[in-house]
mmCIF file of C-alpha atoms and ligand atoms in Angstrom:
data_model
loop_
_atom_site.group_PDB
_atom_site.id
_atom_site.type_symbol
_atom_site.label_atom_id
_atom_site.label_comp_id
_atom_site.label_asym_id
_atom_site.label_seq_id
_atom_site.Cartn_x
_atom_site.Cartn_y
_atom_site.Cartn_z
ATOM 1 C CA MET A 4 2.450 -25.868 -4.727
ATOM 2 C CA SER A 5 1.373 -23.037 -2.581
ATOM 3 C CA LYS A 6 -1.995 -21.182 -2.752
ATOM 4 C CA LEU A 7 -0.142 -18.413 -4.576
ATOM 5 C CA THR A 8 1.646 -20.491 -7.157
ATOM 6 C CA ASN A 9 1.329 -18.755 -10.589
ATOM 7 C CA LYS A 10 -1.008 -16.027 -9.202
ATOM 8 C CA SER A 11 -0.304 -12.792 -11.033
ATOM 9 C CA ILE A 12 0.248 -10.130 -8.321
ATOM 10 C CA VAL A 13 0.896 -6.462 -9.030
ATOM 11 C CA ILE A 14 2.406 -4.372 -6.233
ATOM 12 C CA THR A 15 2.822 -0.583 -6.369
ATOM 13 C CA GLY A 16 5.489 1.120 -4.212
ATOM 14 C CA ALA A 17 7.096 -2.329 -4.581
ATOM 15 C CA THR A 18 10.689 -1.258 -4.130
ATOM 16 C CA GLY A 19 9.959 0.484 -0.730
ATOM 17 C CA GLY A 20 10.198 -1.069 2.688
ATOM 18 C CA ILE A 21 6.839 -2.863 2.927
ATOM 19 C CA GLY A 22 6.305 -3.384 -0.793
ATOM 20 C CA ALA A 23 9.685 -5.124 -1.264
ATOM 21 C CA ALA A 24 9.201 -7.415 1.662
ATOM 22 C CA ILE A 25 5.811 -8.470 0.260
ATOM 23 C CA ALA A 26 7.152 -8.811 -3.318
ATOM 24 C CA ARG A 27 10.061 -11.019 -2.198
ATOM 25 C CA ALA A 28 7.813 -13.213 0.047
ATOM 26 C CA LEU A 29 4.994 -13.780 -2.410
ATOM 27 C CA ALA A 30 7.501 -14.464 -5.214
ATOM 28 C CA ALA A 31 9.039 -17.124 -2.969
ATOM 29 C CA ASP A 32 5.552 -18.562 -2.529
ATOM 30 C CA GLY A 33 5.445 -19.040 -6.408
ATOM 31 C CA ALA A 34 3.451 -15.860 -7.425
ATOM 32 C CA ALA A 35 4.361 -13.973 -10.599
ATOM 33 C CA ILE A 36 5.072 -10.402 -9.333
ATOM 34 C CA THR A 37 4.880 -7.208 -11.166
ATOM 35 C CA VAL A 38 7.213 -4.889 -9.283
ATOM 36 C CA ALA A 39 5.853 -1.372 -9.882
ATOM 37 C CA ASP A 40 7.384 1.802 -8.628
ATOM 38 C CA LEU A 41 8.391 5.319 -9.740
ATOM 39 C CA SER A 42 11.882 4.239 -10.741
ATOM 40 C CA GLN A 43 12.252 1.753 -13.672
ATOM 41 C CA ALA A 44 15.776 0.923 -12.569
ATOM 42 C CA ALA A 45 14.759 0.140 -8.971
ATOM 43 C CA ALA A 46 11.821 -1.973 -10.173
ATOM 44 C CA ASP A 47 14.065 -3.876 -12.577
ATOM 45 C CA ASN A 48 16.602 -4.335 -9.879
ATOM 46 C CA LEU A 49 14.182 -6.095 -7.492
ATOM 47 C CA ALA A 50 12.546 -8.070 -10.276
ATOM 48 C CA GLY A 51 16.105 -9.207 -11.276
ATOM 49 C CA GLU A 52 16.803 -10.251 -7.680
ATOM 50 C CA ILE A 53 13.526 -12.221 -7.590
ATOM 51 C CA ALA A 54 14.405 -13.914 -10.806
ATOM 52 C CA THR A 55 17.916 -14.785 -9.626
ATOM 53 C CA ALA A 56 16.360 -16.454 -6.559
ATOM 54 C CA GLY A 57 14.244 -18.549 -8.979
ATOM 55 C CA GLY A 58 11.043 -16.558 -8.919
ATOM 56 C CA LYS A 59 8.962 -14.787 -11.617
ATOM 57 C CA ALA A 60 8.855 -11.025 -11.780
ATOM 58 C CA ILE A 61 8.896 -7.999 -14.191
ATOM 59 C CA GLY A 62 9.697 -4.480 -13.295
ATOM 60 C CA VAL A 63 7.397 -1.646 -14.401
ATOM 61 C CA ALA A 64 7.726 2.196 -13.857
ATOM 62 C CA VAL A 65 4.498 3.750 -12.598
ATOM 63 C CA ASP A 66 3.318 6.926 -11.083
ATOM 64 C CA VAL A 67 0.117 5.882 -9.391
ATOM 65 C CA ARG A 68 -1.301 9.415 -9.873
ATOM 66 C CA GLU A 69 -1.292 8.899 -13.674
ATOM 67 C CA ARG A 70 -4.096 6.873 -15.005
ATOM 68 C CA ALA A 71 -2.434 6.017 -18.345
ATOM 69 C CA GLN A 72 0.629 4.735 -16.473
ATOM 70 C CA VAL A 73 -1.521 2.601 -14.132
ATOM 71 C CA ARG A 74 -3.384 1.217 -17.059
ATOM 72 C CA ALA A 75 -0.049 0.352 -18.759
ATOM 73 C CA MET A 76 1.200 -1.291 -15.581
ATOM 74 C CA LEU A 77 -1.812 -3.620 -15.454
ATOM 75 C CA ASP A 78 -1.606 -4.371 -19.210
ATOM 76 C CA LYS A 79 2.085 -5.209 -18.868
ATOM 77 C CA ALA A 80 1.281 -7.636 -16.024
ATOM 78 C CA ALA A 81 -1.463 -9.327 -18.003
ATOM 79 C CA GLU A 82 0.797 -9.573 -21.052
ATOM 80 C CA ALA A 83 3.615 -11.117 -19.096
ATOM 81 C CA PHE A 84 1.653 -13.453 -16.890
ATOM 82 C CA GLY A 85 -1.620 -14.089 -18.734
ATOM 83 C CA ARG A 86 -3.907 -12.275 -16.272
ATOM 84 C CA VAL A 87 -4.009 -10.128 -13.168
ATOM 85 C CA ASP A 88 -5.213 -11.828 -9.970
ATOM 86 C CA VAL A 89 -4.338 -9.270 -7.272
ATOM 87 C CA LEU A 90 -3.461 -5.610 -7.184
ATOM 88 C CA PHE A 91 -1.714 -4.268 -4.005
ATOM 89 C CA ASN A 92 -2.174 -0.465 -3.918
ATOM 90 C CA ASN A 93 0.782 0.028 -1.603
ATOM 91 C CA ALA A 94 2.591 3.130 -2.955
ATOM 92 C CA GLY A 95 2.381 6.054 -0.559
ATOM 93 C CA ILE A 96 4.105 9.110 0.770
ATOM 94 C CA ALA A 97 4.110 10.857 4.182
ATOM 95 C CA GLN A 98 4.793 14.417 5.260
ATOM 96 C CA THR A 99 5.068 15.806 8.762
ATOM 97 C CA ARG A 100 3.325 19.214 9.149
ATOM 98 C CA PRO A 101 1.874 20.904 12.208
ATOM 99 C CA PHE A 102 -1.883 21.201 11.672
ATOM 100 C CA LEU A 103 -1.964 24.960 11.130
ATOM 101 C CA ASP A 104 0.893 24.805 8.609
ATOM 102 C CA ILE A 105 -0.669 22.354 6.125
ATOM 103 C CA THR A 106 -1.002 24.131 2.806
ATOM 104 C CA GLU A 107 -3.239 23.376 -0.227
ATOM 105 C CA GLU A 108 -0.125 22.263 -1.965
ATOM 106 C CA ASP A 109 0.769 19.851 0.906
ATOM 107 C CA TRP A 110 -2.735 18.455 0.904
ATOM 108 C CA ARG A 111 -2.798 17.762 -2.828
ATOM 109 C CA LEU A 112 0.772 16.270 -2.715
ATOM 110 C CA VAL A 113 -0.119 13.729 -0.069
ATOM 111 C CA THR A 114 -3.735 12.980 -1.094
ATOM 112 C CA ASP A 115 -2.940 12.713 -4.778
ATOM 113 C CA VAL A 116 -0.599 9.793 -4.188
ATOM 114 C CA ASN A 117 -2.350 8.119 -1.154
ATOM 115 C CA ALA A 118 -5.920 8.600 -2.037
ATOM 116 C CA LEU A 119 -6.343 9.503 -5.756
ATOM 117 C CA GLY A 120 -3.629 6.973 -6.616
ATOM 118 C CA VAL A 121 -5.546 4.258 -4.851
ATOM 119 C CA LEU A 122 -8.811 5.228 -6.431
ATOM 120 C CA ILE A 123 -7.224 5.018 -9.869
ATOM 121 C CA GLY A 124 -5.483 1.764 -9.109
ATOM 122 C CA MET A 125 -8.834 0.243 -7.820
ATOM 123 C CA GLN A 126 -10.798 1.492 -10.951
ATOM 124 C CA GLU A 127 -8.279 0.182 -13.397
ATOM 125 C CA ALA A 128 -7.911 -3.186 -11.586
ATOM 126 C CA VAL A 129 -11.694 -3.636 -11.579
ATOM 127 C CA LYS A 130 -11.736 -2.990 -15.319
ATOM 128 C CA THR A 131 -9.042 -5.571 -15.777
ATOM 129 C CA PHE A 132 -10.891 -8.105 -13.701
ATOM 130 C CA GLN A 133 -14.192 -7.419 -15.590
ATOM 131 C CA ARG A 134 -12.419 -7.706 -18.930
ATOM 132 C CA GLN A 135 -10.920 -11.051 -17.781
ATOM 133 C CA ALA A 136 -14.290 -12.425 -16.840
ATOM 134 C CA ALA A 137 -15.854 -11.328 -20.099
ATOM 135 C CA SER A 138 -13.198 -12.949 -22.206
ATOM 136 C CA GLY A 139 -13.358 -16.352 -20.435
ATOM 137 C CA LEU A 140 -10.202 -15.954 -18.398
ATOM 138 C CA GLY A 141 -12.092 -16.414 -15.175
ATOM 139 C CA GLY A 142 -13.856 -13.933 -12.897
ATOM 140 C CA GLY A 143 -13.027 -12.529 -9.584
ATOM 141 C CA GLY A 144 -10.033 -10.635 -8.456
ATOM 142 C CA LYS A 145 -8.546 -9.124 -5.347
ATOM 143 C CA ILE A 146 -7.561 -5.587 -4.472
ATOM 144 C CA VAL A 147 -5.453 -5.131 -1.254
ATOM 145 C CA ASN A 148 -4.774 -1.550 -0.151
ATOM 146 C CA THR A 149 -2.142 -0.449 2.303
ATOM 147 C CA ALA A 150 -3.912 1.775 4.791
ATOM 148 C CA SER A 151 -2.480 2.612 8.219
ATOM 149 C CA ILE A 152 -3.156 3.129 11.883
ATOM 150 C CA ALA A 153 -3.511 6.673 10.536
ATOM 151 C CA ALA A 154 -6.653 5.408 8.735
ATOM 152 C CA LYS A 155 -8.263 4.909 12.116
ATOM 153 C CA GLN A 156 -6.807 7.723 14.323
ATOM 154 C CA GLY A 157 -6.045 11.381 13.535
ATOM 155 C CA TYR A 158 -2.467 12.098 14.551
ATOM 156 C CA GLU A 159 -1.000 15.526 14.893
ATOM 157 C CA PRO A 160 1.044 16.523 12.897
ATOM 158 C CA LEU A 161 0.014 14.186 10.081
ATOM 159 C CA ALA A 162 -3.603 15.333 9.569
ATOM 160 C CA HIS A 163 -3.495 15.298 5.803
ATOM 161 C CA TYR A 164 -1.702 11.920 5.760
ATOM 162 C CA CYS A 165 -4.399 10.548 8.125
ATOM 163 C CA ALA A 166 -7.159 11.988 5.904
ATOM 164 C CA SER A 167 -5.605 10.265 2.858
ATOM 165 C CA LYS A 168 -5.567 6.919 4.727
ATOM 166 C CA PHE A 169 -9.165 7.224 6.063
ATOM 167 C CA ALA A 170 -9.994 7.804 2.384
ATOM 168 C CA VAL A 171 -8.392 4.422 1.577
ATOM 169 C CA VAL A 172 -10.714 2.601 4.074
ATOM 170 C CA ALA A 173 -13.699 4.387 2.682
ATOM 171 C CA MET A 174 -12.834 3.452 -0.969
ATOM 172 C CA THR A 175 -12.130 -0.101 0.145
ATOM 173 C CA GLN A 176 -15.551 -0.413 1.753
ATOM 174 C CA ALA A 177 -17.336 1.330 -1.305
ATOM 175 C CA ALA A 178 -15.605 -0.908 -3.850
ATOM 176 C CA ALA A 179 -16.416 -3.992 -1.801
ATOM 177 C CA ARG A 180 -20.121 -3.099 -1.956
ATOM 178 C CA ALA A 181 -19.964 -2.148 -5.683
ATOM 179 C CA PHE A 182 -18.143 -5.257 -7.012
ATOM 180 C CA GLY A 183 -18.979 -8.068 -4.541
ATOM 181 C CA LYS A 184 -21.545 -9.669 -6.832
ATOM 182 C CA GLU A 185 -18.832 -10.029 -9.484
ATOM 183 C CA GLY A 186 -16.636 -11.934 -6.940
ATOM 184 C CA ILE A 187 -14.150 -9.003 -6.759
ATOM 185 C CA THR A 188 -12.998 -8.290 -3.249
ATOM 186 C CA ALA A 189 -11.325 -5.177 -1.745
ATOM 187 C CA ASN A 190 -9.608 -5.283 1.671
ATOM 188 C CA CYS A 191 -6.864 -3.304 3.355
ATOM 189 C CA PHE A 192 -4.345 -3.810 6.046
ATOM 190 C CA CYS A 193 -3.193 -1.192 8.549
ATOM 191 C CA PRO A 194 0.468 -1.161 9.565
ATOM 192 C CA GLY A 195 1.645 0.661 12.668
ATOM 193 C CA VAL A 196 5.138 2.112 12.926
ATOM 194 C CA VAL A 197 7.313 0.239 10.404
ATOM 195 C CA ALA A 198 10.992 0.786 10.096
ATOM 196 C CA THR A 199 11.180 1.988 6.397
ATOM 197 C CA PRO A 200 12.450 4.958 4.524
ATOM 198 C CA MET A 201 9.066 6.534 5.070
ATOM 199 C CA TRP A 202 9.563 6.804 8.811
ATOM 200 C CA ASP A 203 12.958 8.428 8.171
ATOM 201 C CA VAL A 204 10.968 11.194 6.358
ATOM 202 C CA ILE A 205 8.340 11.454 9.158
ATOM 203 C CA ASP A 206 10.987 11.515 11.858
ATOM 204 C CA LYS A 207 13.088 14.208 10.124
ATOM 205 C CA GLY A 208 9.836 16.222 9.685
ATOM 206 C CA PHE A 209 9.278 16.094 13.474
ATOM 207 C CA ARG A 210 12.810 17.438 13.985
ATOM 208 C CA ASP A 211 12.639 20.053 11.185
ATOM 209 C CA ASN A 212 9.375 21.380 12.842
ATOM 210 C CA LYS A 213 11.048 21.371 16.245
ATOM 211 C CA LEU A 214 8.636 18.837 17.637
ATOM 212 C CA THR A 215 11.570 16.521 18.607
ATOM 213 C CA THR A 216 15.200 17.093 18.934
ATOM 214 C CA LYS A 217 16.855 13.746 18.544
ATOM 215 C CA GLU A 218 17.007 11.376 15.569
ATOM 216 C CA ASN A 219 14.415 8.483 15.926
ATOM 217 C CA GLU A 220 12.766 10.213 18.872
ATOM 218 C CA ALA A 221 9.409 10.464 17.192
ATOM 219 C CA PHE A 222 9.811 6.956 15.748
ATOM 220 C CA ASP A 223 10.663 5.464 19.218
ATOM 221 C CA SER A 224 7.925 7.313 20.968
ATOM 222 C CA PHE A 225 5.159 6.282 18.461
ATOM 223 C CA ALA A 226 6.549 2.672 18.444
ATOM 224 C CA ALA A 227 6.539 2.537 22.309
ATOM 225 C CA THR A 228 2.764 2.629 22.259
ATOM 226 C CA ALA A 229 2.514 -0.781 20.610
ATOM 227 C CA VAL A 230 1.507 -3.330 23.348
ATOM 228 C CA LEU A 231 3.770 -5.895 21.747
ATOM 229 C CA GLY A 232 6.628 -3.677 22.769
ATOM 230 C CA ARG A 233 8.540 -2.978 19.537
ATOM 231 C CA ALA A 234 8.311 -1.228 16.203
ATOM 232 C CA SER A 235 7.340 -3.243 13.171
ATOM 233 C CA GLN A 236 9.676 -4.448 10.511
ATOM 234 C CA PRO A 237 8.420 -4.864 6.890
ATOM 235 C CA ALA A 238 8.420 -8.656 7.455
ATOM 236 C CA ASP A 239 5.672 -8.241 9.946
ATOM 237 C CA LEU A 240 3.332 -7.323 7.134
ATOM 238 C CA VAL A 241 4.068 -10.380 5.038
ATOM 239 C CA GLY A 242 1.555 -12.764 6.732
ATOM 240 C CA VAL A 243 -1.412 -10.469 6.250
ATOM 241 C CA ALA A 244 -0.407 -9.708 2.628
ATOM 242 C CA ARG A 245 -0.203 -13.427 1.906
ATOM 243 C CA TYR A 246 -3.526 -14.055 3.524
ATOM 244 C CA LEU A 247 -5.282 -11.283 1.671
ATOM 245 C CA ALA A 248 -3.771 -12.270 -1.663
ATOM 246 C CA SER A 249 -4.678 -15.988 -1.306
ATOM 247 C CA SER A 250 -7.953 -17.918 -1.542
ATOM 248 C CA ASP A 251 -8.001 -18.101 2.259
ATOM 249 C CA SER A 252 -9.513 -14.626 2.244
ATOM 250 C CA ASP A 253 -12.130 -15.281 -0.506
ATOM 251 C CA PHE A 254 -15.168 -14.780 1.812
ATOM 252 C CA MET A 255 -13.809 -11.523 3.202
ATOM 253 C CA THR A 256 -14.314 -8.106 1.739
ATOM 254 C CA GLY A 257 -14.519 -4.384 2.731
ATOM 255 C CA GLN A 258 -12.364 -4.948 5.779
ATOM 256 C CA SER A 259 -9.295 -3.323 7.393
ATOM 257 C CA LEU A 260 -7.000 -5.541 9.309
ATOM 258 C CA MET A 261 -4.840 -3.818 11.951
ATOM 259 C CA VAL A 262 -1.345 -5.310 11.963
ATOM 260 C CA ASP A 263 0.286 -2.774 14.268
ATOM 261 C CA GLY A 264 1.572 -4.721 17.294
ATOM 262 C CA GLY A 265 -1.391 -3.459 19.263
ATOM 263 C CA MET A 266 -1.474 0.295 18.830
ATOM 264 C CA VAL A 267 -5.089 0.892 17.740
ATOM 265 C CA PHE A 268 -7.966 -1.391 18.924
ATOM 266 C CA ILE A 269 -11.101 -1.068 16.901
HETATM 267 N N1 NAD B 72 6.290 2.823 7.363
HETATM 268 C C1 NAD B 72 5.212 2.872 8.100
HETATM 269 O O1 NAD B 72 5.352 3.029 9.404
HETATM 270 C C2 NAD B 72 3.822 2.785 7.558
HETATM 271 C C3 NAD B 72 2.700 2.661 8.462
HETATM 272 C C4 NAD B 72 1.420 2.643 7.975
HETATM 273 C C5 NAD B 72 1.256 2.571 6.611
HETATM 274 N N2 NAD B 72 2.328 2.665 5.743
HETATM 275 C C6 NAD B 72 2.052 2.605 4.299
HETATM 276 O O2 NAD B 72 2.700 1.590 3.723
HETATM 277 C C7 NAD B 72 2.924 1.887 2.318
HETATM 278 C C8 NAD B 72 4.418 1.553 2.046
HETATM 279 O O3 NAD B 72 5.185 2.444 2.714
HETATM 280 P P1 NAD B 72 6.727 2.157 3.260
HETATM 281 O O4 NAD B 72 6.654 2.310 4.728
HETATM 282 O O5 NAD B 72 7.195 0.847 2.576
HETATM 283 O O6 NAD B 72 7.407 3.439 2.602
HETATM 284 P P2 NAD B 72 8.544 3.525 1.529
HETATM 285 O O7 NAD B 72 8.821 4.989 1.432
HETATM 286 O O8 NAD B 72 9.681 2.658 1.885
HETATM 287 O O9 NAD B 72 7.886 3.012 0.213
HETATM 288 C C9 NAD B 72 6.882 3.781 -0.479
HETATM 289 C C10 NAD B 72 7.190 3.360 -1.935
HETATM 290 O O10 NAD B 72 6.163 4.102 -2.670
HETATM 291 C C11 NAD B 72 6.740 4.587 -3.851
HETATM 292 N N3 NAD B 72 5.965 5.751 -4.344
HETATM 293 C C12 NAD B 72 5.874 6.983 -3.788
HETATM 294 N N4 NAD B 72 5.084 7.757 -4.593
HETATM 295 C C13 NAD B 72 4.697 7.078 -5.641
HETATM 296 C C14 NAD B 72 3.970 7.327 -6.875
HETATM 297 N N5 NAD B 72 3.400 8.511 -7.054
HETATM 298 N N6 NAD B 72 3.833 6.256 -7.717
HETATM 299 C C15 NAD B 72 4.354 4.990 -7.561
HETATM 300 N N7 NAD B 72 5.138 4.687 -6.416
HETATM 301 C C16 NAD B 72 5.306 5.788 -5.534
HETATM 302 C C17 NAD B 72 8.150 5.098 -3.381
HETATM 303 O O11 NAD B 72 8.981 5.228 -4.523
HETATM 304 C C18 NAD B 72 8.513 3.935 -2.450
HETATM 305 O O12 NAD B 72 9.252 2.848 -3.101
HETATM 306 C C19 NAD B 72 2.546 3.294 2.125
HETATM 307 O O13 NAD B 72 1.216 3.321 1.544
HETATM 308 C C20 NAD B 72 2.479 3.872 3.559
HETATM 309 O O14 NAD B 72 1.697 5.012 3.635
HETATM 310 C C21 NAD B 72 3.634 2.799 6.225
#
């Protein structure tokens, strides 16, 4: 038995680089995972892989910007596994734009997923946790948000992405204050430069905007600032995810843990 055995854990953006690593690892720990992402087929695929490996998982399609879909995601998790213990708000998108070129449309695109999506996820998760407490299923509940080094530093040309991630930290702190008395915690972790499809998008954006010329040049130059001397892999985020999902972090709330190989010291 691990501390996560039979914990019902919902992960958004769960078929992406970081989300999938966390989903696989926590399923191997014995948690029941709701694999939630835009594509039902991709979610079912990963849930099937987890089941084949002996774990428990369901796949759910969700667009985190849509409250009704987020509500349905949490209800499906509760229906499949009896309750919801943890929500990872991990879905996110990035876009590279020089500061002066960011349009209102760019701003809305990025902040709708990364900030509004997290607000909706947190609100609906708290309602789920409160409902469980009122119906004798046990109180408490954990929210874990994926923030970023970009939640602590403004990077050009990612101003709107950074703003969306600063917002994640703000909402994490506010929710921690709002729901602490109910035993509901909210924390986030802040990855650095992780080799996932998201960085392919960022790196291409640097080239498209003529800020770099070579493939992976932006990725390599950002990653080179990590004092541990390498870029992150999704597996580097599994330890912090496991900690924040388990009872080991019960007395911690409102916090942002930097797991970036030593890029940003706060
Ligand atoms: N890769 C990095 O270097 C890095 C660094 C810091 C923080 N992060 C954050 O980590 C999280 C995961 O990113 P990743 O690197 O694994 O990227 P990724 O692109 O591999 O995965 C992101 C996932 O989010 C999903 N998604 C996007 N929009 C969605 C929406 N509207 N509704 C539901 N799902 C949606 C995508 O389909 C994808 O599977 C993001 O929040 C990202 O901002 C990444």
